[in-house]
Amino acid sequence: MRNKTGIITLTIIITALSLFYLSFTLVSRGINEEANEYAADASGKINYFAKQAYLDSLWNKPVYNFLGMEFTYKDVKERELNLGLDLRGGMHVTLEISPVEILVALSGDNPDPDFREALKVAESKQASSQATFTELFFQSLSELAPNKSLASIFANSANRGRIDFGSTDEQVRKVIEEEVEGAIDRAFNVIRTRIDKFGVSQPVIQRIQGTGRIQLELPGVDNPQRIRKLLQGVAKLEFLEVWTPQEFSPYLTRVNDYLVKKKKAEKAVQTENTTEELVTESEEAPAAQEEESLFDSEDINADSAAADSLLQELAEPEVSDLFLLLRARDALLYSMSDTGKINKIINDEAVQALLPPDLQFMWDVKPIAGADNIPTENIMLYAVRKSRISGAPLTGEVIVDANQSFDQRGMPDVSMSMNIEGAKKWKKLTGKNVNKQIAIALDGYVYSAPNVIQEIAGGNSSITGNFTVEEAKDLANVLKAGKLPAPTRIVEEVVVGPSLGMEAQNQGIISVVAGLIVVVLFMIAYYSKGGMVANIALVINIFFILGVLAQLGAALTLPGIAGIVLTIGMSIDANVLIFERIREELKKDSENLMGAINQGYDRAFWTIFDSNLTTFLTGIFLYSFGSGPVKGFAVTLMIGIACSFFSAVFITRVIVSWMTKKGNQSNISFVTPLSKALLSAPNFNFMSKRKIAYAFSTGLIIIGIGVIATSGLNLGVDFQGGRSYVIEFKKDVVPSEIEVAIKKGLEGADIEAKTFGSSQKLKITTNYLVENESSAADSLVMNALVASVESFTGDTYEPAEELLAEGKFIIPSTSKVGATIADDIAASSFKAVLFSLMAIFFYIWVRFRNWRFGLGAVVALFHDSLIVLSVYSIANLVGLSLEIDQVFIAAMLTVIGYSINDTVVVFDRVREYINLGIGHSYIETLNESVNSTLSRTLITSVTTLIVILILLFFGGEVLRGFSFALMVGILIGTYSSIFVATPIVYDTRHLLENKEDKEKENA
């Protein structure tokens, strides 16, 4: 064997590296166990804070020595095998940077109506377009105002030197696109800094190129609301003067007078309408009484009394019941329930006209504690001095450092230091407002409004606000990281609780172990000692996959485990091809074992290479267009293909060569009684059955399309947008009954409730407020859902997962996909499938030097995709409730890769037989090719199918649809390689030959 030394050397290097990187995972697990023992009480319950304190104490201390190299606990955590969110719990977030505010800022807040309308139109178009927002804006403005130049909107003092009134539209476009791209980059850096300071272990933060989106994977996060605030806070810090009661009272009196007059006018109209109704009714009463009495005298007297009372009320002086209700601490104080009404009043244009241009209102960030005669749920409304043109006198750009500290009372606060320019302005501002308040506001909310005792020099100050330590740390974090250039919104979010992650880990481990055991036993039973060699390669393959994942820092996800399980089945394919070739050679010359082995490996090499490369191509497109867990599956699949190719083709050959060295040829064998009995010499006329196969496939596809046309596809939130929640109870629940109850609570929105793995666990999916991606909408839907479930079941929602008990329910997982990103996911999935098919077509065409082979392969793959989709739809019709989501697309592309494997093996044998020139007709050559590869095809299909069935039964609810699609795909892929792909090659050649013959006859 050539390059034997090189293969052994490379194997040793990969093994050593894998051992090195995987050792960090073992060390990390050991330290975690020690922390659990340290933090456990007598009953065995673990104190989280004690455990965290123990781990924090080791953070910068050496805990691992590897061949003289020392690593701290921090180093160990950074190098351990990274588990995905679905295996350890955490949060996946896709943020979108709003380009609207960037364009408005670039325009100098230009009020041009065409500009403003173009922004609105572009926003509405973005929901169903793959174009960038700036492209849609330019297009919308051109449609609304074809003759308006961009310079007329964006030429201002802030853009001097880059844009002037003589700039062309093309020049302005270039500046705008550069600014938007730069703003997104700045936002990415700010968010990355915030997350780094937050202390999430092994976060993954990346920009999604070509979009204004940032994707984050935050493992282990147990406070999603805290993360949302951290990511969505712009961190626009402002220092503002506060109006005294004496200063703003006259203006509030004006507002009060306006509100009273408005209320009186509304009541006058109401009274006039009531009086007219009473007059009309009294005139019609005699006629009505003759036929049937509709009103009795008491009703009429009551209505008359109400009208008289209303008229009397209008004559009395009154004050607004929403303004000047209560005053405390020199600020307005209102009930939390009235904040919506107050906001409506202070944002009213007529009210704004009554106020001076530098008087603005801001709410306190938190409700204040109750006092005598004051309800507890009240919140301050501050009147601050802020120019509508120049803004605040001092902003957060001057902050150079911020840290969480404690005030004189021992309460958490945030201490800040400013640069020289900021210190000067701060000194001037505090000196001007001695014995007055200065409000420190962040993102439009007042965090602190202390009284200035004396002028403050040096630029140092602090923010107090009844913070917890965590809140103070987060505030210091965002101030230090800097201000976002534009607001962000969460367009996609998945939260997985630790209990669900642990359950997924257990399911994944069971699937891998069970699949491995079944394949190992089958290979020994079918290939004897050759099967043992293949099993050694298989174990090495799994070890290499985990080692490479650890080296690359890639996350192992639940779909990634599915990729490993699938690799177990598919990696056997290479050895089956080799061993079947060896057995064919031994039939020709049973005495020449070494020659048969060499021929088997050499002849199978390019078949294995082709089949693995085509599957690898699907993995590339899956990685390019997928996101989240799908990317994890794609990474694991590609690593698995590369590792299995190396281990099955090269490592097994080294082992077999060693076992068959001179004098030891009896040490290896590839035949058992089972393999002798099965498919020893198949001779079926497959091509004669092709028309029956065509009819069967066409019928099944027509039925599937009919079901889809009448019932539609059961699209998951990935493709249609919405929110989903996994709810776990301590008792059995009926999905249909809870579905009805929740539908009432969510105002009749579309709701789907289905069992999720057990009768005590449900998955609830809804499109309620799907177009509203704000945090407020998230809270509204969550609260309505919880209230509906509590009302129907009588159980109480428990936010802490570990406290699930009788009479309680928990929500261990939530998911949100905005309508905009749902369209993008659907488009990306379509591209992934389309590009995979195109790449495979061209590769097969070039590789086999015949377009008919490429056409046959792609037609078979289209056939497989349609069949899987049809069976999926039919399964939904009979009640299996399988969703079309990103994981389904991953399954579909895996089916494509698997099916092309089978097809390439057959085509490779066809090419071999044609090159040998054995003199058979074309149809006989095709039949012989299919028959000679049939044992390999069925063995690979059976082993892979067994592994997929294990995944279906033990992989959990998350992978149920994935496993079902793969199971159908493997069956159909095997069938199509024999009855669709190969017959298409024959029929296209046959049709062309007939056409040529007719042309010759006509000539």
Tab-separated table of N, CA and C in Angstrom, residues 210-307:
chain	number	residue	atom	x	y	z
A	210	GLY	N	-24.925	40.821	4.246
A	210	GLY	CA	-25.964	41.186	3.290
A	210	GLY	C	-27.247	41.643	3.948
A	211	THR	N	-27.278	41.628	5.279
A	211	THR	CA	-28.468	42.067	6.016
A	211	THR	C	-28.030	42.972	7.157
A	212	GLY	N	-28.980	43.613	7.790
A	212	GLY	CA	-28.693	44.412	8.971
A	212	GLY	C	-28.902	43.615	10.231
A	213	ARG	N	-28.588	42.326	10.187
A	213	ARG	CA	-28.898	41.446	11.311
A	213	ARG	C	-27.645	40.915	11.991
A	214	ILE	N	-27.787	40.681	13.278
A	214	ILE	CA	-26.718	40.118	14.102
A	214	ILE	C	-27.290	38.912	14.817
A	215	GLN	N	-26.579	37.799	14.753
A	215	GLN	CA	-27.070	36.548	15.350
A	215	GLN	C	-26.217	36.197	16.562
A	216	LEU	N	-26.893	35.831	17.644
A	216	LEU	CA	-26.194	35.498	18.887
A	216	LEU	C	-26.645	34.141	19.402
A	217	GLU	N	-25.681	33.342	19.852
A	217	GLU	CA	-25.953	32.099	20.570
A	217	GLU	C	-25.390	32.281	21.978
A	218	LEU	N	-26.259	32.246	22.972
A	218	LEU	CA	-25.850	32.535	24.346
A	218	LEU	C	-26.165	31.342	25.243
A	219	PRO	N	-25.254	30.374	25.328
A	219	PRO	CA	-25.516	29.172	26.133
A	219	PRO	C	-25.600	29.492	27.618
A	220	GLY	N	-26.456	28.744	28.315
A	220	GLY	CA	-26.519	28.828	29.758
A	220	GLY	C	-27.258	30.025	30.314
A	221	VAL	N	-27.795	30.896	29.456
A	221	VAL	CA	-28.511	32.081	29.940
A	221	VAL	C	-29.796	31.642	30.644
A	222	ASP	N	-30.005	32.131	31.879
A	222	ASP	CA	-31.197	31.727	32.623
A	222	ASP	C	-32.105	32.920	32.947
A	223	ASN	N	-31.809	34.095	32.361
A	223	ASN	CA	-32.633	35.283	32.571
A	223	ASN	C	-32.840	35.982	31.231
A	224	PRO	N	-33.737	35.456	30.390
A	224	PRO	CA	-33.917	36.018	29.044
A	224	PRO	C	-34.302	37.489	29.044
A	225	GLN	N	-35.130	37.910	30.013
A	225	GLN	CA	-35.571	39.303	30.039
A	225	GLN	C	-34.376	40.246	30.224
A	226	ARG	N	-33.410	39.827	31.025
A	226	ARG	CA	-32.209	40.638	31.251
A	226	ARG	C	-31.405	40.777	29.960
A	227	ILE	N	-31.312	39.695	29.211
A	227	ILE	CA	-30.597	39.720	27.934
A	227	ILE	C	-31.317	40.628	26.941
A	228	ARG	N	-32.641	40.541	26.898
A	228	ARG	CA	-33.405	41.395	25.972
A	228	ARG	C	-33.131	42.871	26.236
A	229	LYS	N	-33.140	43.246	27.514
A	229	LYS	CA	-32.878	44.644	27.864
A	229	LYS	C	-31.456	45.034	27.471
A	230	LEU	N	-30.529	44.118	27.683
A	230	LEU	CA	-29.126	44.384	27.383
A	230	LEU	C	-28.910	44.600	25.879
A	231	LEU	N	-29.608	43.823	25.064
A	231	LEU	CA	-29.409	43.873	23.619
A	231	LEU	C	-30.179	45.002	22.948
A	232	GLN	N	-31.338	45.337	23.490
A	232	GLN	CA	-32.194	46.301	22.807
A	232	GLN	C	-32.062	47.722	23.335
A	233	GLY	N	-31.366	47.917	24.448
A	233	GLY	CA	-31.174	49.270	24.955
A	233	GLY	C	-30.180	50.020	24.091
A	234	VAL	N	-30.592	51.172	23.547
A	234	VAL	CA	-29.701	51.951	22.687
A	234	VAL	C	-28.551	52.530	23.492
A	235	ALA	N	-28.798	52.800	24.797
A	235	ALA	CA	-27.808	53.422	25.688
A	235	ALA	C	-27.583	54.877	25.323
A	236	LYS	N	-28.671	55.552	25.020
A	236	LYS	CA	-28.612	57.003	24.773
A	236	LYS	C	-28.723	57.703	26.124
A	237	LEU	N	-27.577	58.103	26.668
A	237	LEU	CA	-27.513	58.713	27.998
A	237	LEU	C	-27.622	60.228	27.870
A	238	GLU	N	-28.483	60.833	28.700
A	238	GLU	CA	-28.686	62.286	28.667
A	238	GLU	C	-28.721	62.837	30.092
A	239	PHE	N	-28.099	64.000	30.278
A	239	PHE	CA	-28.154	64.724	31.544
A	239	PHE	C	-29.022	65.957	31.311
A	240	LEU	N	-30.138	66.058	32.034
A	240	LEU	CA	-31.153	67.063	31.725
A	240	LEU	C	-31.562	67.843	32.963
A	241	GLU	N	-31.806	69.139	32.769
A	241	GLU	CA	-32.360	69.954	33.841
A	241	GLU	C	-33.826	69.579	34.054
A	242	VAL	N	-34.283	69.678	35.302
A	242	VAL	CA	-35.660	69.337	35.635
A	242	VAL	C	-36.430	70.622	35.973
A	243	TRP	N	-37.606	70.755	35.373
A	243	TRP	CA	-38.451	71.914	35.681
A	243	TRP	C	-38.957	71.798	37.125
A	244	THR	N	-38.950	72.939	37.837
A	244	THR	CA	-39.523	72.956	39.185
A	244	THR	C	-41.042	73.041	39.086
A	245	PRO	N	-41.764	72.647	40.147
A	245	PRO	CA	-43.225	72.740	40.116
A	245	PRO	C	-43.717	74.162	39.828
A	246	GLN	N	-43.011	75.142	40.363
A	246	GLN	CA	-43.420	76.517	40.124
A	246	GLN	C	-43.300	76.880	38.643
A	247	GLU	N	-42.296	76.292	37.985
A	247	GLU	CA	-42.071	76.610	36.569
A	247	GLU	C	-43.082	75.928	35.653
A	248	PHE	N	-43.414	74.642	35.928
A	248	PHE	CA	-44.288	73.948	34.971
A	248	PHE	C	-45.766	73.996	35.334
A	249	SER	N	-46.102	74.420	36.556
A	249	SER	CA	-47.517	74.440	36.952
A	249	SER	C	-48.393	75.288	36.035
A	250	PRO	N	-47.972	76.519	35.632
A	250	PRO	CA	-48.839	77.309	34.743
A	250	PRO	C	-49.161	76.584	33.429
A	251	TYR	N	-48.183	75.852	32.926
A	251	TYR	CA	-48.422	75.135	31.665
A	251	TYR	C	-49.367	73.955	31.878
A	252	LEU	N	-49.247	73.296	33.020
A	252	LEU	CA	-50.158	72.196	33.303
A	252	LEU	C	-51.581	72.702	33.513
A	253	THR	N	-51.688	73.937	34.039
A	253	THR	CA	-53.017	74.540	34.194
A	253	THR	C	-53.654	74.743	32.827
A	254	ARG	N	-52.845	75.201	31.864
A	254	ARG	CA	-53.349	75.359	30.492
A	254	ARG	C	-53.829	74.018	29.938
A	255	VAL	N	-52.996	73.002	30.143
A	255	VAL	CA	-53.357	71.669	29.644
A	255	VAL	C	-54.632	71.192	30.314
A	256	ASN	N	-54.727	71.440	31.624
A	256	ASN	CA	-55.914	71.029	32.365
A	256	ASN	C	-57.161	71.720	31.818
A	257	ASP	N	-57.069	73.035	31.561
A	257	ASP	CA	-58.208	73.772	31.014
A	257	ASP	C	-58.629	73.209	29.653
A	258	TYR	N	-57.599	72.896	28.845
A	258	TYR	CA	-57.893	72.334	27.513
A	258	TYR	C	-58.617	70.990	27.643
A	259	LEU	N	-58.137	70.144	28.572
A	259	LEU	CA	-58.756	68.825	28.746
A	259	LEU	C	-60.182	68.938	29.263
A	260	VAL	N	-60.422	69.902	30.180
A	260	VAL	CA	-61.765	70.092	30.718
A	260	VAL	C	-62.728	70.525	29.621
A	261	LYS	N	-62.258	71.504	28.806
A	261	LYS	CA	-63.110	71.978	27.708
A	261	LYS	C	-63.394	70.854	26.712
A	262	LYS	N	-62.372	70.068	26.438
A	262	LYS	CA	-62.540	68.961	25.496
A	262	LYS	C	-63.541	67.949	26.036
A	263	LYS	N	-63.436	67.673	27.335
A	263	LYS	CA	-64.349	66.707	27.942
A	263	LYS	C	-65.779	67.230	27.945
A	264	LYS	N	-65.931	68.546	28.247
A	264	LYS	CA	-67.273	69.145	28.247
A	264	LYS	C	-67.888	69.098	26.853
A	265	ALA	N	-67.046	69.376	25.848
A	265	ALA	CA	-67.552	69.346	24.476
A	265	ALA	C	-68.019	67.951	24.093
A	266	GLU	N	-67.222	66.943	24.490
A	266	GLU	CA	-67.613	65.566	24.189
A	266	GLU	C	-68.907	65.192	24.904
A	267	LYS	N	-69.050	65.641	26.178
A	267	LYS	CA	-70.263	65.331	26.928
A	267	LYS	C	-71.471	66.055	26.346
A	268	ALA	N	-71.240	67.297	25.839
A	268	ALA	CA	-72.349	68.058	25.239
A	268	ALA	C	-72.888	67.344	24.011
A	269	VAL	N	-71.951	66.834	23.193
A	269	VAL	CA	-72.371	66.081	22.003
A	269	VAL	C	-73.120	64.827	22.423
A	270	GLN	N	-72.595	64.158	23.456
A	270	GLN	CA	-73.248	62.937	23.948
A	270	GLN	C	-74.645	63.239	24.480
A	271	THR	N	-74.798	64.391	25.230
A	271	THR	CA	-76.094	64.769	25.783
A	271	THR	C	-77.087	65.115	24.689
A	272	GLU	N	-76.562	65.834	23.679
A	272	GLU	CA	-77.442	66.220	22.559
A	272	GLU	C	-77.976	64.982	21.851
A	273	ASN	N	-77.098	63.998	21.651
A	273	ASN	CA	-77.527	62.763	20.991
A	273	ASN	C	-78.525	62.002	21.856
A	274	THR	N	-78.275	62.000	23.184
A	274	THR	CA	-79.183	61.298	24.102
A	274	THR	C	-80.554	61.952	24.108
A	275	THR	N	-80.560	63.308	24.124
A	275	THR	CA	-81.831	64.047	24.136
A	275	THR	C	-82.621	63.793	22.871
A	276	GLU	N	-81.902	63.796	21.709
A	276	GLU	CA	-82.583	63.542	20.432
A	276	GLU	C	-83.191	62.148	20.423
A	277	GLU	N	-82.475	61.179	20.980
A	277	GLU	CA	-82.992	59.804	21.020
A	277	GLU	C	-84.235	59.718	21.891
A	278	LEU	N	-84.199	60.455	23.026
A	278	LEU	CA	-85.358	60.427	23.932
A	278	LEU	C	-86.577	61.079	23.294
A	279	VAL	N	-86.340	62.198	22.569
A	279	VAL	CA	-87.454	62.892	21.900
A	279	VAL	C	-88.060	62.001	20.839
A	280	THR	N	-87.196	61.379	20.047
A	280	THR	CA	-87.673	60.492	18.978
A	280	THR	C	-88.467	59.340	19.552
A	281	GLU	N	-87.949	58.766	20.649
A	281	GLU	CA	-88.639	57.627	21.251
A	281	GLU	C	-89.986	58.044	21.830
A	282	SER	N	-90.062	59.269	22.435
A	282	SER	CA	-91.324	59.708	23.037
A	282	SER	C	-92.377	60.014	21.986
A	283	GLU	N	-91.898	60.494	20.791
A	283	GLU	CA	-92.858	60.766	19.704
A	283	GLU	C	-93.408	59.470	19.129
A	284	GLU	N	-92.566	58.426	19.112
A	284	GLU	CA	-92.998	57.156	18.523
A	284	GLU	C	-93.726	56.276	19.525
A	285	ALA	N	-93.683	56.641	20.806
A	285	ALA	CA	-94.227	55.774	21.855
A	285	ALA	C	-95.701	55.451	21.706
A	286	PRO	N	-96.606	56.470	21.429
A	286	PRO	CA	-98.036	56.125	21.345
A	286	PRO	C	-98.326	55.070	20.299
A	287	ALA	N	-97.689	55.222	19.127
A	287	ALA	CA	-97.953	54.258	18.063
A	287	ALA	C	-97.462	52.881	18.461
A	288	ALA	N	-96.342	52.867	19.121
A	288	ALA	CA	-95.784	51.573	19.516
A	288	ALA	C	-96.626	50.906	20.579
A	289	GLN	N	-97.175	51.740	21.486
A	289	GLN	CA	-97.955	51.156	22.582
A	289	GLN	C	-99.228	50.503	22.074
A	290	GLU	N	-99.746	51.007	20.932
A	290	GLU	CA	-100.976	50.414	20.399
A	290	GLU	C	-100.722	48.975	19.947
A	291	GLU	N	-99.540	48.716	19.442
A	291	GLU	CA	-99.250	47.356	18.959
A	291	GLU	C	-98.608	46.515	20.066
A	292	GLU	N	-97.463	47.015	20.603
A	292	GLU	CA	-96.770	46.243	21.640
A	292	GLU	C	-95.912	47.189	22.449
A	293	SER	N	-95.943	47.139	23.743
A	293	SER	CA	-95.184	48.059	24.594
A	293	SER	C	-93.713	47.671	24.594
A	294	LEU	N	-92.879	48.602	24.059
A	294	LEU	CA	-91.441	48.346	24.012
A	294	LEU	C	-90.724	48.915	25.236
A	295	PHE	N	-91.233	49.997	25.827
A	295	PHE	CA	-90.597	50.605	26.990
A	295	PHE	C	-91.644	50.832	28.061
A	296	ASP	N	-91.300	50.606	29.283
A	296	ASP	CA	-92.233	50.980	30.342
A	296	ASP	C	-91.839	52.354	30.886
A	297	SER	N	-92.702	52.931	31.716
A	297	SER	CA	-92.502	54.299	32.200
A	297	SER	C	-91.227	54.427	33.025
A	298	GLU	N	-90.827	53.366	33.727
A	298	GLU	CA	-89.620	53.428	34.564
A	298	GLU	C	-88.365	53.622	33.706
A	299	ASP	N	-88.325	52.915	32.528
A	299	ASP	CA	-87.181	53.059	31.635
A	299	ASP	C	-87.062	54.492	31.146
A	300	ILE	N	-88.165	55.085	30.732
A	300	ILE	CA	-88.148	56.440	30.192
A	300	ILE	C	-87.749	57.422	31.275
A	301	ASN	N	-88.294	57.261	32.487
A	301	ASN	CA	-87.944	58.158	33.592
A	301	ASN	C	-86.455	58.065	33.937
A	302	ALA	N	-85.931	56.835	33.889
A	302	ALA	CA	-84.496	56.644	34.184
A	302	ALA	C	-83.630	57.369	33.170
A	303	ASP	N	-83.961	57.242	31.870
A	303	ASP	CA	-83.191	57.916	30.826
A	303	ASP	C	-83.274	59.433	30.982
A	304	SER	N	-84.425	59.944	31.339
A	304	SER	CA	-84.599	61.380	31.521
A	304	SER	C	-83.755	61.868	32.694
A	305	ALA	N	-83.745	61.100	33.771
A	305	ALA	CA	-82.933	61.469	34.940
A	305	ALA	C	-81.446	61.490	34.600
A	306	ALA	N	-80.997	60.499	33.774
A	306	ALA	CA	-79.589	60.455	33.370
A	306	ALA	C	-79.228	61.679	32.555
A	307	ALA	N	-80.106	62.085	31.652
A	307	ALA	CA	-79.853	63.267	30.831
A	307	ALA	C	-79.770	64.518	31.685
